[in-house]
Amino acid sequence: MTIIVDAPSNQVATQGKATNGPDRRRFGAMVMAAGAAGWLKSLPASAEARFIDFEWVDPSRDRAVPARLYWPAASDRKGPLPLIVFSHGLGGSRKGYSYLGEGWSARGTASLHIQHVGSDQTLWEGNPLLLLDRLDGAADEREAIERTRDVSFGLDRLLERGNPFHAAIDPKRIVAAGHSYGANTTLILTGAQVIRDGKPIGYRDPRFTASIVISAPPFYGETDLAAVLAMVDVPTLHVTTTEDTIRIPGRFSPVQDRIDVYSAIPTPQKALVVFQGGPHSVFTDRSLRNGGPLNPLVKRATMEVGLAFLDLVHRSNPAPMEEWGATWKPILAAAPVPYPVPSRQADRRRRA
């Protein structure tokens, strides 16, 4: 079915049903093969996820901003919904990271996945001899800012009164998230700045109350991460693996870069997850060839820790994150430690 939501800005939406992510029977078999079937005994099966595709165009830049919105079923909606706005990595699209959109929406959190036309899947198309040139252009700081403007524009469109979804979104619980290059986008949206010719380059969006940063690479050749990240002051969840090395033509980034970004965030309101094993691409929608049996485990755990983190941020409730750490301990090299919340609030949440 196709519906026209807002004709003046070429905002066209198509609606469909998403898959349920990793097959639950196969997922359980892999857990049992790892000797850990008990980890998941309390995890419910995901409800059917639904998505809506938007073909937005930002007229001020004459730039297409495709997006996919994962929307909770009516039975999963209880009052205004939290919203996670997700930015894909280099060469990705709005269709990627579906396991996050499906998992979050099945648990009552909407998820808007933005596609960045200057650094999306089209990078891999065309003359292979020009691939390095295309990658250089996509990784330029000018494109980095365009990506942040894509995210803010998409959020503008979703929250405007002409959009039928705006009234159901809680404006106080909007979170930025992204993987790899999208993690950089997320950090810029929440305060990171790059210095060029003595001037800071940034595009902060104050509507974001927290961020989920998955596999963040270094910032465009910057060596002083403390200066780049000095203005990031929202709660931040960092997710990586012990094998999270970035290898693309002309670029290399070791695992330590992910840890360095986490360490340079100045606010104490941050948490770090490190999975034991799994390549950089394990967080994408790629198959079991990327991480083997660990692949679906990391995906599910990543989806769930994002929601546990939001409980800590928006409800001052550390219990879900503590429980998550205990559940997934067998595949963790480092478990997140909830940052301190007022003791009375925490005790009350635990008893609830």
PDB file of C-alpha atoms in Angstrom, residues 227-346:
ATOM      1  CA  ALA A 227      39.060  18.513  22.038  1.00  0.00           C
ATOM      2  CA  VAL A 228      36.745  16.997  19.423  1.00  0.00           C
ATOM      3  CA  LEU A 229      34.447  15.444  22.039  1.00  0.00           C
ATOM      4  CA  ALA A 230      34.707  18.097  24.761  1.00  0.00           C
ATOM      5  CA  MET A 231      31.149  19.359  24.207  1.00  0.00           C
ATOM      6  CA  VAL A 232      29.420  15.968  24.249  1.00  0.00           C
ATOM      7  CA  ASP A 233      27.357  16.045  27.429  1.00  0.00           C
ATOM      8  CA  VAL A 234      24.439  13.657  26.841  1.00  0.00           C
ATOM      9  CA  PRO A 235      24.452  10.085  28.227  1.00  0.00           C
ATOM     10  CA  THR A 236      26.269   7.846  25.747  1.00  0.00           C
ATOM     11  CA  LEU A 237      26.347   4.072  25.254  1.00  0.00           C
ATOM     12  CA  HIS A 238      29.378   2.716  23.355  1.00  0.00           C
ATOM     13  CA  VAL A 239      29.287  -0.756  21.765  1.00  0.00           C
ATOM     14  CA  THR A 240      32.224  -2.603  20.170  1.00  0.00           C
ATOM     15  CA  THR A 241      33.959  -6.003  20.036  1.00  0.00           C
ATOM     16  CA  THR A 242      37.469  -7.312  20.645  1.00  0.00           C
ATOM     17  CA  GLU A 243      37.853  -7.789  16.870  1.00  0.00           C
ATOM     18  CA  ASP A 244      36.197  -4.549  15.749  1.00  0.00           C
ATOM     19  CA  THR A 245      38.834  -3.538  13.193  1.00  0.00           C
ATOM     20  CA  ILE A 246      37.829  -1.353  10.243  1.00  0.00           C
ATOM     21  CA  ARG A 247      39.398  -2.341   6.932  1.00  0.00           C
ATOM     22  CA  ILE A 248      38.157  -0.608   3.794  1.00  0.00           C
ATOM     23  CA  PRO A 249      40.168   0.526   0.764  1.00  0.00           C
ATOM     24  CA  GLY A 250      42.565   3.260   1.851  1.00  0.00           C
ATOM     25  CA  ARG A 251      41.495   3.151   5.512  1.00  0.00           C
ATOM     26  CA  PHE A 252      42.395   1.175   8.597  1.00  0.00           C
ATOM     27  CA  SER A 253      41.219   1.651  12.177  1.00  0.00           C
ATOM     28  CA  PRO A 254      42.134  -0.732  15.036  1.00  0.00           C
ATOM     29  CA  VAL A 255      39.890  -1.717  17.926  1.00  0.00           C
ATOM     30  CA  GLN A 256      41.678   0.700  20.244  1.00  0.00           C
ATOM     31  CA  ASP A 257      40.135   3.615  18.352  1.00  0.00           C
ATOM     32  CA  ARG A 258      36.704   2.562  19.651  1.00  0.00           C
ATOM     33  CA  ILE A 259      37.985   2.518  23.234  1.00  0.00           C
ATOM     34  CA  ASP A 260      39.743   5.865  22.778  1.00  0.00           C
ATOM     35  CA  VAL A 261      36.496   7.512  21.657  1.00  0.00           C
ATOM     36  CA  TYR A 262      34.717   6.163  24.723  1.00  0.00           C
ATOM     37  CA  SER A 263      37.510   7.317  27.039  1.00  0.00           C
ATOM     38  CA  ALA A 264      37.507  10.838  25.568  1.00  0.00           C
ATOM     39  CA  ILE A 265      33.806  11.438  26.252  1.00  0.00           C
ATOM     40  CA  PRO A 266      33.918  13.919  29.167  1.00  0.00           C
ATOM     41  CA  THR A 267      30.617  13.134  30.855  1.00  0.00           C
ATOM     42  CA  PRO A 268      30.512  10.364  33.485  1.00  0.00           C
ATOM     43  CA  GLN A 269      27.106   9.422  32.093  1.00  0.00           C
ATOM     44  CA  LYS A 270      28.490   6.822  29.729  1.00  0.00           C
ATOM     45  CA  ALA A 271      28.717   3.046  29.466  1.00  0.00           C
ATOM     46  CA  LEU A 272      30.861   0.645  27.428  1.00  0.00           C
ATOM     47  CA  VAL A 273      29.968  -2.774  25.989  1.00  0.00           C
ATOM     48  CA  VAL A 274      32.723  -4.951  24.499  1.00  0.00           C
ATOM     49  CA  PHE A 275      31.712  -8.289  22.981  1.00  0.00           C
ATOM     50  CA  GLN A 276      34.225 -11.129  22.959  1.00  0.00           C
ATOM     51  CA  GLY A 277      34.812 -11.582  19.226  1.00  0.00           C
ATOM     52  CA  GLY A 278      32.924 -10.489  16.136  1.00  0.00           C
ATOM     53  CA  PRO A 279      34.219  -8.300  13.255  1.00  0.00           C
ATOM     54  CA  HIS A 280      33.255  -4.707  12.514  1.00  0.00           C
ATOM     55  CA  SER A 281      30.533  -5.928  10.159  1.00  0.00           C
ATOM     56  CA  VAL A 282      28.872  -8.112  12.794  1.00  0.00           C
ATOM     57  CA  PHE A 283      26.648  -5.123  13.628  1.00  0.00           C
ATOM     58  CA  THR A 284      25.323  -4.891  10.067  1.00  0.00           C
ATOM     59  CA  ASP A 285      22.622  -7.073   8.513  1.00  0.00           C
ATOM     60  CA  ARG A 286      25.199  -9.368   6.973  1.00  0.00           C
ATOM     61  CA  SER A 287      24.936 -13.134   7.325  1.00  0.00           C
ATOM     62  CA  LEU A 288      26.489 -15.646   9.688  1.00  0.00           C
ATOM     63  CA  ARG A 289      29.695 -15.555   7.648  1.00  0.00           C
ATOM     64  CA  ASN A 290      30.497 -12.404   9.608  1.00  0.00           C
ATOM     65  CA  GLY A 291      31.050 -13.710  13.115  1.00  0.00           C
ATOM     66  CA  GLY A 292      29.673 -17.242  12.726  1.00  0.00           C
ATOM     67  CA  PRO A 293      27.354 -18.461  15.522  1.00  0.00           C
ATOM     68  CA  LEU A 294      28.201 -15.326  17.515  1.00  0.00           C
ATOM     69  CA  ASN A 295      26.546 -13.118  14.893  1.00  0.00           C
ATOM     70  CA  PRO A 296      22.861 -13.438  15.956  1.00  0.00           C
ATOM     71  CA  LEU A 297      23.846 -13.305  19.627  1.00  0.00           C
ATOM     72  CA  VAL A 298      25.684 -10.001  19.225  1.00  0.00           C
ATOM     73  CA  LYS A 299      22.801  -8.581  17.224  1.00  0.00           C
ATOM     74  CA  ARG A 300      20.173  -9.481  19.777  1.00  0.00           C
ATOM     75  CA  ALA A 301      22.319  -8.379  22.692  1.00  0.00           C
ATOM     76  CA  THR A 302      23.057  -5.035  21.002  1.00  0.00           C
ATOM     77  CA  MET A 303      19.387  -4.395  20.388  1.00  0.00           C
ATOM     78  CA  GLU A 304      18.523  -5.211  23.995  1.00  0.00           C
ATOM     79  CA  VAL A 305      21.310  -3.212  25.626  1.00  0.00           C
ATOM     80  CA  GLY A 306      20.118  -0.143  23.727  1.00  0.00           C
ATOM     81  CA  LEU A 307      16.718  -0.434  25.403  1.00  0.00           C
ATOM     82  CA  ALA A 308      18.277  -1.160  28.796  1.00  0.00           C
ATOM     83  CA  PHE A 309      20.376   1.987  28.399  1.00  0.00           C
ATOM     84  CA  LEU A 310      17.268   4.049  27.646  1.00  0.00           C
ATOM     85  CA  ASP A 311      15.695   2.778  30.872  1.00  0.00           C
ATOM     86  CA  LEU A 312      18.750   4.116  32.687  1.00  0.00           C
ATOM     87  CA  VAL A 313      18.649   7.454  30.856  1.00  0.00           C
ATOM     88  CA  HIS A 314      14.940   8.186  30.846  1.00  0.00           C
ATOM     89  CA  ARG A 315      13.690   6.280  33.904  1.00  0.00           C
ATOM     90  CA  SER A 316      16.776   6.407  36.162  1.00  0.00           C
ATOM     91  CA  ASN A 317      16.461   2.633  36.334  1.00  0.00           C
ATOM     92  CA  PRO A 318      19.774   0.701  36.331  1.00  0.00           C
ATOM     93  CA  ALA A 319      18.165  -2.722  36.866  1.00  0.00           C
ATOM     94  CA  PRO A 320      17.609  -3.602  33.156  1.00  0.00           C
ATOM     95  CA  MET A 321      21.253  -2.894  32.333  1.00  0.00           C
ATOM     96  CA  GLU A 322      22.461  -4.886  35.329  1.00  0.00           C
ATOM     97  CA  GLU A 323      20.236  -7.796  34.298  1.00  0.00           C
ATOM     98  CA  TRP A 324      21.429  -7.493  30.704  1.00  0.00           C
ATOM     99  CA  GLY A 325      25.052  -7.767  31.834  1.00  0.00           C
ATOM    100  CA  ALA A 326      24.286 -10.924  33.802  1.00  0.00           C
ATOM    101  CA  THR A 327      22.338 -12.486  30.914  1.00  0.00           C
ATOM    102  CA  TRP A 328      24.989 -11.882  28.263  1.00  0.00           C
ATOM    103  CA  LYS A 329      28.090 -12.283  30.425  1.00  0.00           C
ATOM    104  CA  PRO A 330      29.336 -15.409  28.544  1.00  0.00           C
ATOM    105  CA  ILE A 331      29.920 -13.391  25.342  1.00  0.00           C
ATOM    106  CA  LEU A 332      31.213 -10.175  26.941  1.00  0.00           C
ATOM    107  CA  ALA A 333      34.784  -8.999  27.315  1.00  0.00           C
ATOM    108  CA  ALA A 334      33.522  -5.930  29.187  1.00  0.00           C
ATOM    109  CA  ALA A 335      30.041  -5.387  30.608  1.00  0.00           C
ATOM    110  CA  PRO A 336      28.524  -1.909  30.922  1.00  0.00           C
ATOM    111  CA  VAL A 337      28.461  -0.415  34.393  1.00  0.00           C
ATOM    112  CA  PRO A 338      25.376   1.772  34.881  1.00  0.00           C
ATOM    113  CA  TYR A 339      26.390   5.298  35.754  1.00  0.00           C
ATOM    114  CA  PRO A 340      25.144   6.517  39.154  1.00  0.00           C
ATOM    115  CA  VAL A 341      21.531   7.605  39.474  1.00  0.00           C
ATOM    116  CA  PRO A 342      19.879   9.065  42.601  1.00  0.00           C
ATOM    117  CA  SER A 343      19.750   6.198  45.113  1.00  0.00           C
ATOM    118  CA  ARG A 344      16.112   6.700  46.063  1.00  0.00           C
ATOM    119  CA  GLN A 345      15.036   6.617  42.431  1.00  0.00           C
ATOM    120  CA  ALA A 346      17.107   3.491  41.746  1.00  0.00           C
TER     121      ALA A 346
END
